[in-house]
Short mmCIF file of N, CA, C and O in Angstrom, two decimals:
data_model
loop_
_atom_site.label_atom_id
_atom_site.label_comp_id
_atom_site.label_asym_id
_atom_site.label_seq_id
_atom_site.Cartn_x
_atom_site.Cartn_y
_atom_site.Cartn_z
N GLN A 12 90.52 50.65 72.69
CA GLN A 12 90.16 52.06 72.71
C GLN A 12 91.41 52.88 72.42
O GLN A 12 92.46 52.62 72.96
N ALA A 13 91.25 53.86 71.55
CA ALA A 13 92.39 54.68 71.19
C ALA A 13 92.86 55.46 72.40
O ALA A 13 92.09 55.83 73.28
N ARG A 14 94.15 55.72 72.45
CA ARG A 14 94.69 56.51 73.54
C ARG A 14 95.54 57.60 72.93
O ARG A 14 96.31 57.36 72.01
N LEU A 15 95.41 58.80 73.44
CA LEU A 15 96.19 59.93 72.98
C LEU A 15 97.39 60.07 73.90
O LEU A 15 97.23 60.16 75.13
N VAL A 16 98.56 60.12 73.33
CA VAL A 16 99.78 60.17 74.12
C VAL A 16 100.40 61.56 74.01
O VAL A 16 100.78 61.99 72.93
N GLN A 17 100.50 62.22 75.13
CA GLN A 17 101.00 63.59 75.17
C GLN A 17 102.46 63.63 75.57
O GLN A 17 102.97 62.76 76.29
N SER A 18 103.13 64.69 75.11
CA SER A 18 104.50 64.96 75.53
C SER A 18 104.73 66.47 75.48
O SER A 18 103.93 67.22 74.91
N GLY A 19 105.84 66.89 76.05
CA GLY A 19 106.14 68.32 76.11
C GLY A 19 105.72 68.88 77.45
O GLY A 19 105.48 68.16 78.40
N GLY A 20 105.60 70.18 77.52
CA GLY A 20 105.26 70.83 78.77
C GLY A 20 106.49 71.09 79.60
O GLY A 20 107.62 70.93 79.16
N GLY A 21 106.27 71.52 80.84
CA GLY A 21 107.38 71.81 81.74
C GLY A 21 107.24 73.20 82.32
O GLY A 21 106.15 73.76 82.38
N SER A 22 108.37 73.75 82.74
CA SER A 22 108.38 75.07 83.38
C SER A 22 109.10 76.08 82.50
O SER A 22 110.10 75.76 81.87
N VAL A 23 108.59 77.30 82.50
CA VAL A 23 109.17 78.36 81.69
C VAL A 23 108.90 79.69 82.38
O VAL A 23 107.93 79.81 83.15
N GLN A 24 109.74 80.67 82.10
CA GLN A 24 109.51 82.00 82.64
C GLN A 24 108.51 82.76 81.78
O GLN A 24 108.34 82.46 80.59
N ALA A 25 107.88 83.73 82.37
CA ALA A 25 106.91 84.56 81.65
C ALA A 25 107.56 85.14 80.40
O ALA A 25 108.71 85.58 80.42
N GLY A 26 106.79 85.12 79.32
CA GLY A 26 107.30 85.60 78.05
C GLY A 26 107.91 84.51 77.19
O GLY A 26 108.20 84.73 76.02
N GLY A 27 108.10 83.34 77.79
CA GLY A 27 108.71 82.23 77.07
C GLY A 27 107.72 81.46 76.22
O GLY A 27 106.54 81.81 76.12
N SER A 28 108.24 80.38 75.62
CA SER A 28 107.44 79.56 74.71
C SER A 28 107.60 78.09 75.06
O SER A 28 108.64 77.67 75.59
N LEU A 29 106.56 77.33 74.74
CA LEU A 29 106.59 75.88 74.89
C LEU A 29 105.75 75.26 73.79
O LEU A 29 104.81 75.90 73.30
N THR A 30 106.09 74.03 73.43
CA THR A 30 105.28 73.28 72.47
C THR A 30 104.86 71.96 73.08
O THR A 30 105.71 71.21 73.58
N LEU A 31 103.57 71.70 73.04
CA LEU A 31 103.02 70.43 73.50
C LEU A 31 102.74 69.55 72.29
O LEU A 31 102.36 70.06 71.23
N SER A 32 102.90 68.25 72.46
CA SER A 32 102.64 67.30 71.38
C SER A 32 101.62 66.26 71.84
O SER A 32 101.56 65.92 73.02
N CYS A 33 100.86 65.77 70.88
CA CYS A 33 99.86 64.76 71.17
C CYS A 33 99.84 63.77 70.00
O CYS A 33 99.51 64.16 68.88
N ALA A 34 100.23 62.54 70.25
CA ALA A 34 100.21 61.51 69.22
C ALA A 34 98.77 61.08 69.01
O ALA A 34 98.14 60.56 69.93
N VAL A 35 98.25 61.32 67.80
CA VAL A 35 96.85 61.04 67.51
C VAL A 35 96.71 60.75 66.03
O VAL A 35 97.29 61.43 65.20
N SER A 36 95.92 59.76 65.69
CA SER A 36 95.63 59.47 64.29
C SER A 36 94.23 58.91 64.20
O SER A 36 93.72 58.32 65.15
N GLY A 37 93.62 59.11 63.03
CA GLY A 37 92.30 58.56 62.79
C GLY A 37 91.16 59.40 63.34
O GLY A 37 90.01 58.97 63.27
N TYR A 38 91.49 60.55 63.88
CA TYR A 38 90.46 61.45 64.38
C TYR A 38 90.57 62.77 63.65
O TYR A 38 91.68 63.23 63.34
N TYR A 39 89.47 63.41 63.40
CA TYR A 39 89.49 64.55 62.53
C TYR A 39 89.24 65.88 63.22
O TYR A 39 89.40 66.92 62.61
N VAL A 40 88.87 65.86 64.47
CA VAL A 40 88.72 67.08 65.26
C VAL A 40 89.58 66.90 66.50
O VAL A 40 89.34 65.99 67.29
N ILE A 41 90.59 67.72 66.63
CA ILE A 41 91.54 67.60 67.73
C ILE A 41 91.61 68.94 68.46
O ILE A 41 91.64 70.00 67.81
N ALA A 42 91.63 68.87 69.76
CA ALA A 42 91.60 70.10 70.56
C ALA A 42 92.52 70.00 71.76
O ALA A 42 92.97 68.91 72.14
N TRP A 43 92.80 71.15 72.33
CA TRP A 43 93.55 71.24 73.57
C TRP A 43 92.71 71.96 74.61
O TRP A 43 92.07 72.99 74.32
N PHE A 44 92.74 71.40 75.80
CA PHE A 44 92.06 71.99 76.94
C PHE A 44 93.09 72.21 78.05
O PHE A 44 94.16 71.60 78.04
N ARG A 45 92.73 73.05 78.99
CA ARG A 45 93.60 73.21 80.16
C ARG A 45 92.74 73.34 81.41
O ARG A 45 91.58 73.76 81.35
N GLN A 46 93.36 72.97 82.51
CA GLN A 46 92.64 73.01 83.78
C GLN A 46 93.59 73.39 84.90
O GLN A 46 94.63 72.74 85.08
N SER A 47 93.22 74.43 85.63
CA SER A 47 93.97 74.84 86.81
C SER A 47 93.26 74.29 88.04
O SER A 47 92.06 74.01 87.99
N PRO A 48 93.96 74.14 89.14
CA PRO A 48 93.33 73.63 90.36
C PRO A 48 92.11 74.45 90.75
O PRO A 48 92.14 75.69 90.76
N GLY A 49 91.01 73.78 91.01
CA GLY A 49 89.81 74.47 91.46
C GLY A 49 88.97 75.08 90.36
O GLY A 49 87.97 75.76 90.65
N THR A 50 89.37 74.84 89.12
CA THR A 50 88.59 75.40 88.01
C THR A 50 88.14 74.28 87.08
O THR A 50 88.64 73.16 87.13
N GLY A 51 87.21 74.62 86.18
CA GLY A 51 86.77 73.67 85.19
C GLY A 51 87.76 73.60 84.04
O GLY A 51 88.69 74.40 83.95
N ARG A 52 87.57 72.66 83.16
CA ARG A 52 88.45 72.48 82.01
C ARG A 52 88.07 73.48 80.93
O ARG A 52 86.91 73.56 80.51
N GLU A 53 89.06 74.24 80.48
CA GLU A 53 88.85 75.30 79.47
C GLU A 53 89.40 74.87 78.12
O GLU A 53 90.58 74.52 78.01
N GLY A 54 88.56 74.91 77.10
CA GLY A 54 89.04 74.64 75.75
C GLY A 54 89.79 75.85 75.23
O GLY A 54 89.30 76.97 75.32
N VAL A 55 91.00 75.62 74.67
CA VAL A 55 91.79 76.75 74.19
C VAL A 55 92.03 76.73 72.68
O VAL A 55 92.22 77.78 72.07
N ALA A 56 92.04 75.57 72.07
CA ALA A 56 92.33 75.51 70.63
C ALA A 56 91.77 74.23 70.04
O ALA A 56 91.73 73.20 70.70
N CYS A 57 91.36 74.33 68.78
CA CYS A 57 90.78 73.18 68.08
C CYS A 57 91.15 73.27 66.61
O CYS A 57 91.25 74.36 66.04
N ILE A 58 91.34 72.10 65.98
CA ILE A 58 91.58 72.06 64.55
C ILE A 58 90.76 70.95 63.93
O ILE A 58 90.63 69.86 64.49
N HIS A 59 90.19 71.24 62.78
CA HIS A 59 89.54 70.22 61.98
C HIS A 59 90.55 69.76 60.95
O HIS A 59 90.95 70.53 60.07
N ASP A 60 90.98 68.53 61.06
CA ASP A 60 92.07 68.03 60.25
C ASP A 60 91.77 68.06 58.77
O ASP A 60 92.66 68.27 57.95
N GLY A 61 90.53 67.88 58.37
CA GLY A 61 90.22 67.83 56.95
C GLY A 61 90.32 69.19 56.27
O GLY A 61 90.88 69.32 55.18
N SER A 62 89.81 70.22 56.92
CA SER A 62 89.79 71.56 56.33
C SER A 62 90.87 72.47 56.88
O SER A 62 91.09 73.56 56.36
N ASN A 63 91.54 72.04 57.97
CA ASN A 63 92.50 72.88 58.69
C ASN A 63 91.86 74.12 59.31
O ASN A 63 92.57 75.07 59.65
N LYS A 64 90.55 74.09 59.46
CA LYS A 64 89.89 75.19 60.17
C LYS A 64 90.32 75.13 61.64
O LYS A 64 90.35 74.06 62.24
N VAL A 65 90.69 76.28 62.18
CA VAL A 65 91.12 76.35 63.57
C VAL A 65 90.23 77.31 64.35
O VAL A 65 89.71 78.28 63.81
N ILE A 66 90.07 77.02 65.61
CA ILE A 66 89.28 77.86 66.51
C ILE A 66 90.09 78.03 67.79
O ILE A 66 90.64 77.05 68.31
N TYR A 67 90.15 79.26 68.28
CA TYR A 67 90.89 79.55 69.51
C TYR A 67 90.00 80.27 70.51
O TYR A 67 89.10 81.02 70.13
N SER A 68 90.28 80.07 71.76
CA SER A 68 89.61 80.87 72.79
C SER A 68 90.22 82.26 72.77
O SER A 68 91.36 82.47 72.35
N ASP A 69 89.46 83.21 73.27
CA ASP A 69 89.96 84.58 73.32
C ASP A 69 91.19 84.70 74.21
O ASP A 69 92.05 85.56 73.98
N SER A 70 91.29 83.84 75.19
CA SER A 70 92.39 83.93 76.14
C SER A 70 93.74 83.57 75.53
O SER A 70 94.79 83.95 76.08
N VAL A 71 93.74 82.86 74.40
CA VAL A 71 95.03 82.45 73.81
C VAL A 71 95.19 82.91 72.37
O VAL A 71 96.28 82.73 71.79
N LYS A 72 94.17 83.50 71.80
CA LYS A 72 94.22 83.91 70.40
C LYS A 72 95.40 84.85 70.17
O LYS A 72 95.61 85.79 70.92
N GLY A 73 96.15 84.56 69.13
CA GLY A 73 97.31 85.38 68.81
C GLY A 73 98.59 84.92 69.50
O GLY A 73 99.68 85.38 69.15
N ARG A 74 98.46 84.01 70.48
CA ARG A 74 99.64 83.52 71.21
C ARG A 74 99.87 82.03 71.00
O ARG A 74 101.02 81.58 71.03
N PHE A 75 98.80 81.27 70.86
CA PHE A 75 98.89 79.83 70.70
C PHE A 75 98.58 79.45 69.26
O PHE A 75 97.73 80.09 68.61
N THR A 76 99.24 78.40 68.78
CA THR A 76 98.97 77.88 67.44
C THR A 76 98.81 76.38 67.51
O THR A 76 99.69 75.68 68.01
N ILE A 77 97.69 75.88 66.97
CA ILE A 77 97.45 74.44 66.91
C ILE A 77 97.72 73.97 65.48
O ILE A 77 97.38 74.67 64.53
N SER A 78 98.35 72.81 65.35
CA SER A 78 98.63 72.29 64.02
C SER A 78 98.65 70.77 64.07
O SER A 78 98.80 70.17 65.15
N GLN A 79 98.49 70.17 62.90
CA GLN A 79 98.46 68.71 62.81
C GLN A 79 99.44 68.27 61.75
O GLN A 79 99.42 68.78 60.62
N ASP A 80 100.34 67.37 62.08
CA ASP A 80 101.27 66.79 61.12
C ASP A 80 100.89 65.33 60.93
O ASP A 80 101.22 64.48 61.76
N ASN A 81 100.21 65.03 59.85
CA ASN A 81 99.74 63.67 59.64
C ASN A 81 100.86 62.72 59.23
O ASN A 81 100.69 61.50 59.34
N THR A 82 101.98 63.25 58.77
CA THR A 82 103.12 62.37 58.46
C THR A 82 103.69 61.78 59.75
O THR A 82 104.32 60.73 59.72
N LYS A 83 103.48 62.46 60.85
CA LYS A 83 103.96 61.99 62.15
C LYS A 83 102.82 61.61 63.08
O LYS A 83 103.05 61.25 64.24
N SER A 84 101.58 61.71 62.59
CA SER A 84 100.40 61.41 63.41
C SER A 84 100.46 62.16 64.73
O SER A 84 100.21 61.59 65.81
N THR A 85 100.80 63.42 64.64
CA THR A 85 101.00 64.21 65.86
C THR A 85 100.35 65.58 65.73
O THR A 85 100.44 66.22 64.69
N ASN A 86 99.72 65.99 66.79
CA ASN A 86 99.16 67.32 66.89
C ASN A 86 100.04 68.15 67.82
O ASN A 86 100.60 67.63 68.79
N TYR A 87 100.16 69.42 67.50
CA TYR A 87 101.02 70.30 68.28
C TYR A 87 100.24 71.53 68.77
O TYR A 87 99.37 72.05 68.06
N LEU A 88 100.59 71.96 69.96
CA LEU A 88 100.11 73.25 70.47
C LEU A 88 101.35 74.08 70.79
O LEU A 88 102.05 73.81 71.77
N HIS A 89 101.63 75.05 69.94
CA HIS A 89 102.79 75.91 70.14
C HIS A 89 102.31 77.15 70.88
O HIS A 89 101.43 77.88 70.41
N MET A 90 102.91 77.37 72.04
CA MET A 90 102.47 78.44 72.93
C MET A 90 103.58 79.48 73.07
O MET A 90 104.72 79.14 73.39
N THR A 91 103.24 80.73 72.82
CA THR A 91 104.22 81.81 72.94
C THR A 91 103.70 82.88 73.90
O THR A 91 102.53 82.89 74.26
N ASP A 92 104.62 83.77 74.29
CA ASP A 92 104.27 84.88 75.20
C ASP A 92 103.48 84.36 76.40
O ASP A 92 102.42 84.91 76.76
N LEU A 93 103.99 83.31 76.99
CA LEU A 93 103.30 82.69 78.12
C LEU A 93 103.33 83.57 79.35
O LEU A 93 104.31 84.29 79.60
N GLY A 94 102.25 83.53 80.11
CA GLY A 94 102.15 84.25 81.37
C GLY A 94 101.72 83.31 82.48
O GLY A 94 101.28 82.18 82.22
N PRO A 95 101.83 83.76 83.74
CA PRO A 95 101.43 82.90 84.87
C PRO A 95 100.00 82.40 84.75
O PRO A 95 99.69 81.31 85.26
N GLU A 96 99.15 83.15 84.07
CA GLU A 96 97.75 82.73 83.90
C GLU A 96 97.62 81.52 82.99
O GLU A 96 96.55 80.90 82.93
N ASP A 97 98.66 81.17 82.30
CA ASP A 97 98.65 79.98 81.43
C ASP A 97 99.06 78.72 82.18
O ASP A 97 99.03 77.62 81.61
N THR A 98 99.45 78.86 83.42
CA THR A 98 99.81 77.70 84.23
C THR A 98 98.60 76.80 84.42
O THR A 98 97.54 77.24 84.88
N ALA A 99 98.74 75.54 84.04
CA ALA A 99 97.62 74.59 84.10
C ALA A 99 98.10 73.21 83.66
O ALA A 99 99.20 73.06 83.12
N MET A 100 97.23 72.23 83.86
CA MET A 100 97.41 70.92 83.24
C MET A 100 96.75 71.00 81.87
O MET A 100 95.59 71.43 81.77
N TYR A 101 97.47 70.62 80.85
CA TYR A 101 96.96 70.68 79.49
C TYR A 101 96.63 69.28 78.98
O TYR A 101 97.41 68.34 79.17
N TYR A 102 95.46 69.16 78.33
CA TYR A 102 94.99 67.89 77.81
C TYR A 102 94.70 68.02 76.31
O TYR A 102 94.09 69.01 75.88
N CYS A 103 95.07 67.02 75.54
CA CYS A 103 94.59 66.96 74.18
C CYS A 103 93.35 66.06 74.15
O CYS A 103 93.18 65.19 75.00
N ALA A 104 92.51 66.33 73.17
CA ALA A 104 91.26 65.59 73.03
C ALA A 104 90.97 65.41 71.55
O ALA A 104 91.42 66.21 70.72
N ALA A 105 90.19 64.40 71.22
CA ALA A 105 89.91 64.14 69.81
C ALA A 105 88.53 63.52 69.65
O ALA A 105 87.99 62.89 70.56
N SER A 106 87.98 63.73 68.47
CA SER A 106 86.72 63.09 68.12
C SER A 106 86.67 62.89 66.63
O SER A 106 87.42 63.50 65.87
N GLN A 107 85.75 62.04 66.19
CA GLN A 107 85.47 61.94 64.77
C GLN A 107 84.72 63.20 64.35
O GLN A 107 84.12 63.87 65.18
N TRP A 108 84.76 63.49 63.05
CA TRP A 108 84.00 64.62 62.54
C TRP A 108 82.52 64.36 62.72
O TRP A 108 82.04 63.24 62.54
N TRP A 109 81.80 65.41 63.06
CA TRP A 109 80.35 65.33 63.09
C TRP A 109 79.81 66.73 62.77
O TRP A 109 80.54 67.73 62.92
N PRO A 110 78.58 66.83 62.32
CA PRO A 110 78.10 68.13 61.81
C PRO A 110 78.18 69.27 62.80
O PRO A 110 78.33 70.41 62.41
N GLY A 111 78.08 68.98 64.07
CA GLY A 111 78.06 70.04 65.07
C GLY A 111 79.41 70.34 65.67
O GLY A 111 79.50 71.04 66.68
N TRP A 112 80.48 69.85 65.05
CA TRP A 112 81.78 69.91 65.69
C TRP A 112 82.22 71.34 66.03
O TRP A 112 82.81 71.59 67.08
N ALA A 113 81.92 72.29 65.15
CA ALA A 113 82.41 73.65 65.38
C ALA A 113 81.74 74.30 66.59
O ALA A 113 82.37 75.05 67.34
N ARG A 114 80.45 73.99 66.78
CA ARG A 114 79.73 74.57 67.92
C ARG A 114 80.30 74.07 69.25
O ARG A 114 80.22 74.75 70.25
N PHE A 115 80.83 72.87 69.22
CA PHE A 115 81.34 72.27 70.45
C PHE A 115 82.86 72.17 70.43
O PHE A 115 83.44 71.38 71.18
N ALA A 116 83.49 72.95 69.59
CA ALA A 116 84.94 72.86 69.38
C ALA A 116 85.73 73.04 70.67
O ALA A 116 86.75 72.39 70.88
N LEU A 117 85.28 73.93 71.55
CA LEU A 117 86.01 74.20 72.79
C LEU A 117 85.24 73.73 74.01
O LEU A 117 85.44 74.22 75.13
N SER A 118 84.35 72.76 73.79
CA SER A 118 83.55 72.20 74.87
C SER A 118 83.95 70.75 75.13
O SER A 118 84.12 69.98 74.18
N GLU A 119 84.08 70.38 76.39
CA GLU A 119 84.46 69.01 76.72
C GLU A 119 83.51 67.99 76.11
O GLU A 119 83.93 66.89 75.73
N SER A 120 82.23 68.36 76.00
CA SER A 120 81.23 67.41 75.52
C SER A 120 81.42 67.06 74.06
O SER A 120 80.80 66.13 73.56
N GLY A 121 82.27 67.78 73.34
CA GLY A 121 82.51 67.51 71.93
C GLY A 121 83.53 66.40 71.69
O GLY A 121 83.78 66.04 70.55
N TYR A 122 84.09 65.82 72.76
CA TYR A 122 85.21 64.89 72.60
C TYR A 122 85.01 63.62 73.42
O TYR A 122 84.48 63.66 74.52
N ASP A 123 85.47 62.51 72.84
CA ASP A 123 85.35 61.25 73.55
C ASP A 123 86.69 60.57 73.77
O ASP A 123 86.73 59.48 74.35
N GLN A 124 87.76 61.17 73.30
CA GLN A 124 89.09 60.61 73.50
C GLN A 124 89.96 61.68 74.16
O GLN A 124 89.97 62.83 73.71
N TRP A 125 90.71 61.29 75.18
CA TRP A 125 91.49 62.26 75.94
C TRP A 125 92.89 61.74 76.23
O TRP A 125 93.09 60.53 76.46
N GLY A 126 93.83 62.66 76.22
CA GLY A 126 95.18 62.34 76.66
C GLY A 126 95.26 62.42 78.18
O GLY A 126 94.33 62.86 78.84
N GLY A 127 96.40 62.00 78.72
CA GLY A 127 96.57 61.94 80.16
C GLY A 127 96.95 63.24 80.82
O GLY A 127 96.96 63.32 82.06
N GLY A 128 97.25 64.26 80.04
CA GLY A 128 97.57 65.56 80.61
C GLY A 128 99.06 65.79 80.76
O GLY A 128 99.83 64.85 80.97
N THR A 129 99.47 67.04 80.62
CA THR A 129 100.86 67.43 80.84
C THR A 129 100.87 68.80 81.49
O THR A 129 100.10 69.68 81.12
N GLN A 130 101.74 68.98 82.48
CA GLN A 130 101.74 70.21 83.26
C GLN A 130 102.56 71.29 82.57
O GLN A 130 103.67 71.04 82.08
N VAL A 131 102.01 72.49 82.57
CA VAL A 131 102.72 73.68 82.13
C VAL A 131 102.74 74.67 83.29
O VAL A 131 101.68 75.00 83.84
N THR A 132 103.91 75.12 83.67
CA THR A 132 104.06 76.07 84.77
C THR A 132 104.84 77.27 84.29
O THR A 132 105.95 77.13 83.76
N VAL A 133 104.24 78.46 84.44
CA VAL A 133 104.87 79.69 84.00
C VAL A 133 105.13 80.56 85.23
O VAL A 133 104.21 80.89 85.97
N SER A 134 106.37 80.91 85.43
CA SER A 134 106.74 81.74 86.57
C SER A 134 106.94 83.18 86.14
O SER A 134 107.40 83.46 85.04
N SER A 135 106.58 84.09 87.04
CA SER A 135 106.70 85.51 86.71
C SER A 135 108.07 86.05 87.03
O SER A 135 108.87 85.43 87.69
#
């Protein structure tokens, strides 16, 4: 079974930036989710590798950028203008392309492969 290997994350002050990485290949829809204690998992960004179509949640639009570098088999989530509300465990997820992928782009049910998570902590 494929495994997604995450790296990056850590602690940063409000207004700072971080980049998360996820080693992934052979999957065409890749997304990032986050989860804070006591809350459900929130989808924040998704990319379709074939078309480079990207989808963002309203909570991160304009601040986060998802990208895929197939030469390195790595997906990136570049996060800027971070605030304490962005503090969470971040997970990458992946699936094969399927016709309904865009409707479920930011939904957990759209993915069958998951990374182990990496913590992001933003202090005010």
